[in-house]
Amino acid sequence: MKVNLLTIHYSLNYGALLQTYATVKVLQLLGCEVTLIDFVDRNDIKERVRIKSLITNGVRWLKFCLFKRSFYPRLTKRMYSFDFFLLPEVDCYISGSDQIWNPKIVGDKLLTYMFASLKPNMKRISYASSFGLNEWDIVHNNDVKQALDNYSAISVREDSGVEICKNEFGIEAIQVLDPTLLFGDYSELIENVKPKERIVCFKFIQDDNFFHCLDCLEADLKLKSIIMSAFSPKMFFDKYRHCYNPSPRKWLKNIASARFVLTDSFHGLAFAIIFNKDFIVLPGHQDRTTRLSSLLDILGLSERLVLDSNDFELRKKSLYKKIDYERVNALLSQARSDSLAYLKNALFN
């Protein structure tokens, strides 16, 4: 089967990159010939060429390009507005994962990521597409409903997405695993990983709550830490060790080798689980926890979500207990089986 995959594949974001990699790998294992639709938001490109962005993200951009060249499948010709005539003929179009249906992320490209311009008779499905919202407050519901009605099967990443589809658009959707968790085998990317007695941090929002928790973790667990982050002059003046813009493979290896992970990233969380690491999730924004809490709930790990430094202090002892990964992996295995069954049925039936 030939498929065209549309997702946020171009972003300088480790999660976006690795979920694209994982989606392609799963589809290929199912016997699909995958073409990645090279649809790019022109505003993101403009942002990258600003002087400040070149200084902070130039190295990351180069490392991401090398990864994509090695591990991405065939891409279409680059397009900044969706052009059906630039796409190869396929059996199915797939809306991929990550927040491709979050209007706060994709803006006026929302309907593009819902294949609104395709002819109604062209088969399309979604896999783990994310609204990234607790509630839907967008006005053009009729256009969105019309686009979603043309899908033969819809799956979303969060339980809130199931509710949005049902309550806002009258559409039945099922919840499935993020593709990084569905695939799960990253031996190709992280050969010869040696365990290291350290805390690995990947935090978008590095505030007082974060540094308080990190200081406590270092002192109580008697471990050093490393913070994976974009370049900032501040890193030359604080007491912490930083890993500046690691390559995607180095980012993965750091998590895989960690003794403990502290993160507010969905995919930081996902890979901590994949590599069976003890972890704490400390959200940077309390109103953006749905992606994190939904995954934690599936695997019975909701207690690993820490609201702030006060919550951390109240539950510190329990948070230091080792996670029962025998139980977690059993739940993950069942979720993988269910998610894969959905994808097979959606593609081939």
mmCIF file of C-alpha atoms in Angstrom, residues 70-328:
data_model
loop_
_atom_site.group_PDB
_atom_site.id
_atom_site.type_symbol
_atom_site.label_atom_id
_atom_site.label_comp_id
_atom_site.label_asym_id
_atom_site.label_seq_id
_atom_site.Cartn_x
_atom_site.Cartn_y
_atom_site.Cartn_z
ATOM 1 C CA SER A 70 19.621 9.664 7.168
ATOM 2 C CA PHE A 71 16.235 8.510 8.434
ATOM 3 C CA TYR A 72 13.340 10.250 6.670
ATOM 4 C CA PRO A 73 11.641 8.535 3.728
ATOM 5 C CA ARG A 74 11.081 10.105 0.333
ATOM 6 C CA LEU A 75 9.645 13.611 0.525
ATOM 7 C CA THR A 76 7.446 15.446 -1.949
ATOM 8 C CA LYS A 77 8.500 18.738 -3.449
ATOM 9 C CA ARG A 78 8.395 21.404 -0.730
ATOM 10 C CA MET A 79 5.147 23.360 -0.624
ATOM 11 C CA TYR A 80 4.009 26.343 1.433
ATOM 12 C CA SER A 81 0.381 26.010 0.383
ATOM 13 C CA PHE A 82 -1.184 22.607 -0.088
ATOM 14 C CA ASP A 83 -1.055 21.511 -3.719
ATOM 15 C CA PHE A 84 -2.673 18.167 -4.457
ATOM 16 C CA PHE A 85 -1.009 17.998 -7.887
ATOM 17 C CA LEU A 86 2.450 17.821 -6.287
ATOM 18 C CA LEU A 87 1.538 14.607 -4.466
ATOM 19 C CA PRO A 88 2.079 11.092 -5.793
ATOM 20 C CA GLU A 89 -0.965 8.901 -6.331
ATOM 21 C CA VAL A 90 -1.509 6.742 -3.261
ATOM 22 C CA ASP A 91 -4.025 4.408 -1.667
ATOM 23 C CA CYS A 92 -4.397 6.425 1.513
ATOM 24 C CA TYR A 93 -3.626 9.836 3.039
ATOM 25 C CA ILE A 94 -2.657 9.899 6.717
ATOM 26 C CA SER A 95 -2.860 12.775 9.160
ATOM 27 C CA GLY A 96 -0.054 11.995 11.530
ATOM 28 C CA SER A 97 0.554 12.672 15.171
ATOM 29 C CA ASP A 98 1.673 15.611 17.278
ATOM 30 C CA GLN A 99 -0.392 18.779 17.573
ATOM 31 C CA ILE A 100 -1.345 19.042 13.901
ATOM 32 C CA TRP A 101 -4.962 19.813 14.854
ATOM 33 C CA ASN A 102 -4.124 22.440 17.470
ATOM 34 C CA PRO A 103 -5.135 25.800 15.984
ATOM 35 C CA LYS A 104 -2.843 27.570 18.450
ATOM 36 C CA ILE A 105 0.082 25.709 16.853
ATOM 37 C CA VAL A 106 -0.867 25.495 13.161
ATOM 38 C CA GLY A 107 -2.965 28.654 12.943
ATOM 39 C CA ASP A 108 -4.728 29.155 9.619
ATOM 40 C CA LYS A 109 -3.237 25.882 8.322
ATOM 41 C CA LEU A 110 -5.639 23.813 10.466
ATOM 42 C CA LEU A 111 -7.868 22.740 7.576
ATOM 43 C CA THR A 112 -4.793 21.861 5.510
ATOM 44 C CA TYR A 113 -3.745 19.380 8.188
ATOM 45 C CA MET A 114 -7.266 17.941 7.969
ATOM 46 C CA PHE A 115 -6.942 17.374 4.191
ATOM 47 C CA ALA A 116 -9.875 19.722 3.556
ATOM 48 C CA SER A 117 -8.831 20.294 -0.053
ATOM 49 C CA LEU A 118 -8.775 16.603 -1.021
ATOM 50 C CA LYS A 119 -11.651 15.180 -3.009
ATOM 51 C CA PRO A 120 -14.185 13.475 -0.706
ATOM 52 C CA ASN A 121 -13.675 10.056 -2.306
ATOM 53 C CA MET A 122 -9.949 9.958 -1.484
ATOM 54 C CA LYS A 123 -9.278 7.684 1.479
ATOM 55 C CA ARG A 124 -7.844 9.420 4.530
ATOM 56 C CA ILE A 125 -7.280 8.367 8.143
ATOM 57 C CA SER A 126 -5.645 9.897 11.172
ATOM 58 C CA TYR A 127 -3.212 8.321 13.590
ATOM 59 C CA ALA A 128 -2.801 9.886 17.058
ATOM 60 C CA SER A 129 -3.530 13.382 15.798
ATOM 61 C CA SER A 130 -3.633 15.868 18.662
ATOM 62 C CA PHE A 131 -5.795 18.908 19.347
ATOM 63 C CA GLY A 132 -3.514 19.683 22.292
ATOM 64 C CA LEU A 133 -6.440 21.399 24.050
ATOM 65 C CA ASN A 134 -8.711 20.598 26.969
ATOM 66 C CA GLU A 135 -11.601 22.411 25.307
ATOM 67 C CA TRP A 136 -12.415 23.551 21.772
ATOM 68 C CA ASP A 137 -13.037 27.276 21.440
ATOM 69 C CA ILE A 138 -12.549 27.817 17.695
ATOM 70 C CA VAL A 139 -15.332 29.412 15.639
ATOM 71 C CA HIS A 140 -15.157 27.666 12.235
ATOM 72 C CA ASN A 141 -16.703 24.411 13.458
ATOM 73 C CA ASN A 142 -18.668 23.757 10.268
ATOM 74 C CA ASP A 143 -15.532 23.708 8.098
ATOM 75 C CA VAL A 144 -13.733 21.468 10.589
ATOM 76 C CA LYS A 145 -16.675 19.073 10.829
ATOM 77 C CA GLN A 146 -16.947 18.867 7.044
ATOM 78 C CA ALA A 147 -13.243 18.052 6.780
ATOM 79 C CA LEU A 148 -13.344 15.418 9.546
ATOM 80 C CA ASP A 149 -16.490 13.805 8.128
ATOM 81 C CA ASN A 150 -14.458 12.759 5.074
ATOM 82 C CA TYR A 151 -12.124 10.551 7.159
ATOM 83 C CA SER A 152 -12.789 6.833 7.112
ATOM 84 C CA ALA A 153 -11.168 6.440 10.541
ATOM 85 C CA ILE A 154 -10.071 8.936 13.176
ATOM 86 C CA SER A 155 -7.799 8.335 16.140
ATOM 87 C CA VAL A 156 -6.432 10.928 18.523
ATOM 88 C CA ARG A 157 -3.647 10.969 21.080
ATOM 89 C CA GLU A 158 -5.478 12.310 24.122
ATOM 90 C CA ASP A 159 -8.747 11.432 25.813
ATOM 91 C CA SER A 160 -9.691 15.122 25.562
ATOM 92 C CA GLY A 161 -9.460 14.730 21.772
ATOM 93 C CA VAL A 162 -12.027 11.937 21.873
ATOM 94 C CA GLU A 163 -14.380 14.275 23.751
ATOM 95 C CA ILE A 164 -13.772 17.180 21.354
ATOM 96 C CA CYS A 165 -14.583 14.980 18.345
ATOM 97 C CA LYS A 166 -17.742 13.684 19.979
ATOM 98 C CA ASN A 167 -19.090 16.858 21.589
ATOM 99 C CA GLU A 168 -18.076 19.446 18.993
ATOM 100 C CA PHE A 169 -18.321 17.523 15.715
ATOM 101 C CA GLY A 170 -20.468 14.462 16.436
ATOM 102 C CA ILE A 171 -17.647 12.173 15.325
ATOM 103 C CA GLU A 172 -16.514 8.938 16.956
ATOM 104 C CA ALA A 173 -12.758 8.822 17.518
ATOM 105 C CA ILE A 174 -10.621 6.446 19.520
ATOM 106 C CA GLN A 175 -7.580 7.165 21.644
ATOM 107 C CA VAL A 176 -4.302 5.543 20.597
ATOM 108 C CA LEU A 177 -0.670 5.756 21.636
ATOM 109 C CA ASP A 178 1.710 8.375 20.332
ATOM 110 C CA PRO A 179 3.766 6.758 17.527
ATOM 111 C CA THR A 180 6.973 6.988 19.564
ATOM 112 C CA LEU A 181 5.380 4.648 22.108
ATOM 113 C CA LEU A 182 3.773 2.479 19.438
ATOM 114 C CA PHE A 183 7.109 1.816 17.739
ATOM 115 C CA GLY A 184 9.292 1.566 20.824
ATOM 116 C CA ASP A 185 12.491 0.143 19.235
ATOM 117 C CA TYR A 186 15.246 2.751 19.017
ATOM 118 C CA SER A 187 18.257 0.444 18.891
ATOM 119 C CA GLU A 188 19.078 1.840 15.450
ATOM 120 C CA LEU A 189 19.595 5.267 17.010
ATOM 121 C CA ILE A 190 21.152 4.533 20.403
ATOM 122 C CA GLU A 191 23.725 1.800 20.021
ATOM 123 C CA ASN A 192 26.082 1.076 22.935
ATOM 124 C CA VAL A 193 24.358 3.207 25.569
ATOM 125 C CA LYS A 194 26.060 3.004 28.956
ATOM 126 C CA PRO A 195 24.057 3.830 32.097
ATOM 127 C CA LYS A 196 25.119 7.003 33.892
ATOM 128 C CA GLU A 197 24.372 7.920 37.473
ATOM 129 C CA ARG A 198 22.839 11.305 36.769
ATOM 130 C CA ILE A 199 19.600 13.240 36.430
ATOM 131 C CA VAL A 200 18.744 14.268 32.875
ATOM 132 C CA CYS A 201 16.514 17.323 32.468
ATOM 133 C CA PHE A 202 14.615 18.440 29.412
ATOM 134 C CA LYS A 203 12.484 21.437 30.357
ATOM 135 C CA PHE A 204 10.954 24.067 28.118
ATOM 136 C CA ILE A 205 10.076 26.283 31.089
ATOM 137 C CA GLN A 206 13.017 26.566 33.486
ATOM 138 C CA ASP A 207 11.475 28.512 36.363
ATOM 139 C CA ASP A 208 11.928 28.606 40.147
ATOM 140 C CA ASN A 209 9.802 25.460 40.582
ATOM 141 C CA PHE A 210 12.104 23.585 38.237
ATOM 142 C CA PHE A 211 15.338 24.647 39.902
ATOM 143 C CA HIS A 212 13.963 23.954 43.384
ATOM 144 C CA CYS A 213 12.993 20.403 42.390
ATOM 145 C CA LEU A 214 16.298 19.855 40.622
ATOM 146 C CA ASP A 215 18.310 21.023 43.638
ATOM 147 C CA CYS A 216 16.334 18.678 45.901
ATOM 148 C CA LEU A 217 16.758 15.747 43.516
ATOM 149 C CA GLU A 218 20.511 16.293 43.342
ATOM 150 C CA ALA A 219 20.852 16.523 47.119
ATOM 151 C CA ASP A 220 18.490 13.708 48.074
ATOM 152 C CA LEU A 221 19.473 11.226 45.365
ATOM 153 C CA LYS A 222 23.149 12.229 45.537
ATOM 154 C CA LEU A 223 23.322 12.621 41.773
ATOM 155 C CA LYS A 224 24.675 15.237 39.403
ATOM 156 C CA SER A 225 22.459 16.576 36.647
ATOM 157 C CA ILE A 226 22.605 17.715 33.052
ATOM 158 C CA ILE A 227 20.107 20.076 31.419
ATOM 159 C CA MET A 228 19.428 19.633 27.710
ATOM 160 C CA SER A 229 18.449 23.001 26.269
ATOM 161 C CA ALA A 230 18.838 25.528 23.498
ATOM 162 C CA PHE A 231 21.743 27.929 23.735
ATOM 163 C CA SER A 232 21.442 30.744 26.273
ATOM 164 C CA PRO A 233 24.119 33.069 27.663
ATOM 165 C CA LYS A 234 22.709 32.326 31.140
ATOM 166 C CA MET A 235 24.194 28.842 31.025
ATOM 167 C CA PHE A 236 27.672 30.336 31.423
ATOM 168 C CA PHE A 237 26.746 31.899 34.752
ATOM 169 C CA ASP A 238 24.732 29.283 36.632
ATOM 170 C CA LYS A 239 25.930 26.269 38.598
ATOM 171 C CA TYR A 240 24.352 23.612 36.392
ATOM 172 C CA ARG A 241 25.833 21.519 33.622
ATOM 173 C CA HIS A 242 24.188 22.048 30.251
ATOM 174 C CA CYS A 243 24.053 20.024 27.055
ATOM 175 C CA TYR A 244 23.616 22.659 24.367
ATOM 176 C CA ASN A 245 21.383 21.649 21.422
ATOM 177 C CA PRO A 246 22.198 17.930 21.358
ATOM 178 C CA SER A 247 21.630 16.019 18.145
ATOM 179 C CA PRO A 248 18.414 13.950 18.087
ATOM 180 C CA ARG A 249 20.427 10.783 18.682
ATOM 181 C CA LYS A 250 22.371 12.375 21.552
ATOM 182 C CA TRP A 251 19.105 13.633 23.045
ATOM 183 C CA LEU A 252 17.769 10.080 23.000
ATOM 184 C CA LYS A 253 20.990 8.616 24.399
ATOM 185 C CA ASN A 254 20.977 11.058 27.289
ATOM 186 C CA ILE A 255 17.495 9.919 28.332
ATOM 187 C CA ALA A 256 18.309 6.258 27.720
ATOM 188 C CA SER A 257 21.418 6.466 29.928
ATOM 189 C CA ALA A 258 19.843 8.506 32.744
ATOM 190 C CA ARG A 259 19.177 7.327 36.248
ATOM 191 C CA PHE A 260 16.335 9.863 36.668
ATOM 192 C CA VAL A 261 14.474 12.194 34.263
ATOM 193 C CA LEU A 262 12.896 15.578 35.037
ATOM 194 C CA THR A 263 10.809 17.029 32.210
ATOM 195 C CA ASP A 264 7.769 19.019 31.107
ATOM 196 C CA SER A 265 7.915 17.657 27.559
ATOM 197 C CA PHE A 266 5.414 15.100 26.263
ATOM 198 C CA HIS A 267 8.098 13.259 24.330
ATOM 199 C CA GLY A 268 10.592 13.633 27.152
ATOM 200 C CA LEU A 269 7.997 11.753 29.205
ATOM 201 C CA ALA A 270 7.340 9.222 26.428
ATOM 202 C CA PHE A 271 10.996 8.262 26.107
ATOM 203 C CA ALA A 272 11.503 8.123 29.875
ATOM 204 C CA ILE A 273 8.743 5.486 29.852
ATOM 205 C CA ILE A 274 10.138 3.669 26.808
ATOM 206 C CA PHE A 275 13.543 3.384 28.485
ATOM 207 C CA ASN A 276 11.989 2.499 31.868
ATOM 208 C CA LYS A 277 13.374 5.477 33.748
ATOM 209 C CA ASP A 278 12.202 6.893 37.060
ATOM 210 C CA PHE A 279 10.905 10.383 36.351
ATOM 211 C CA ILE A 280 8.957 13.421 37.451
ATOM 212 C CA VAL A 281 6.805 15.515 35.118
ATOM 213 C CA LEU A 282 6.738 19.181 36.135
ATOM 214 C CA PRO A 283 4.517 21.143 33.701
ATOM 215 C CA GLY A 284 5.588 24.659 32.854
ATOM 216 C CA HIS A 285 1.979 25.729 32.204
ATOM 217 C CA GLN A 286 -0.786 24.364 34.415
ATOM 218 C CA ASP A 287 -3.364 24.922 31.656
ATOM 219 C CA ARG A 288 -1.452 22.728 29.185
ATOM 220 C CA THR A 289 -1.269 19.436 31.034
ATOM 221 C CA THR A 290 -3.823 17.433 29.047
ATOM 222 C CA ARG A 291 -1.203 15.774 26.790
ATOM 223 C CA LEU A 292 0.860 14.734 29.811
ATOM 224 C CA SER A 293 -1.931 13.652 32.140
ATOM 225 C CA SER A 294 -3.670 11.644 29.408
ATOM 226 C CA LEU A 295 -0.601 9.465 28.834
ATOM 227 C CA LEU A 296 0.111 9.122 32.548
ATOM 228 C CA ASP A 297 -3.474 8.000 33.166
ATOM 229 C CA ILE A 298 -3.262 5.269 30.505
ATOM 230 C CA LEU A 299 -0.241 3.752 32.228
ATOM 231 C CA GLY A 300 -1.319 4.274 35.833
ATOM 232 C CA LEU A 301 1.384 6.863 36.475
ATOM 233 C CA SER A 302 -0.671 9.939 37.299
ATOM 234 C CA GLU A 303 1.135 10.387 40.612
ATOM 235 C CA ARG A 304 4.332 11.295 38.713
ATOM 236 C CA LEU A 305 2.787 14.636 37.694
ATOM 237 C CA VAL A 306 3.984 17.375 40.052
ATOM 238 C CA LEU A 307 2.171 20.719 40.026
ATOM 239 C CA ASP A 308 4.833 22.906 41.647
ATOM 240 C CA SER A 309 7.574 22.955 44.282
ATOM 241 C CA ASN A 310 5.033 22.826 47.129
ATOM 242 C CA ASP A 311 3.409 19.735 45.666
ATOM 243 C CA PHE A 312 6.869 18.238 45.246
ATOM 244 C CA GLU A 313 7.742 18.836 48.900
ATOM 245 C CA LEU A 314 4.494 17.276 50.087
ATOM 246 C CA ARG A 315 5.011 14.087 48.062
ATOM 247 C CA LYS A 316 8.790 13.907 47.894
ATOM 248 C CA LYS A 317 9.191 10.491 49.514
ATOM 249 C CA SER A 318 6.678 8.780 47.246
ATOM 250 C CA LEU A 319 8.179 10.441 44.175
ATOM 251 C CA TYR A 320 11.567 8.927 44.989
ATOM 252 C CA LYS A 321 10.152 5.399 44.948
ATOM 253 C CA LYS A 322 11.085 3.322 41.928
ATOM 254 C CA ILE A 323 8.412 2.906 39.288
ATOM 255 C CA ASP A 324 6.994 -0.603 38.912
ATOM 256 C CA TYR A 325 7.830 -1.046 35.239
ATOM 257 C CA GLU A 326 6.658 -4.644 35.178
ATOM 258 C CA ARG A 327 3.123 -3.300 35.685
ATOM 259 C CA VAL A 328 3.640 -0.268 33.424
#
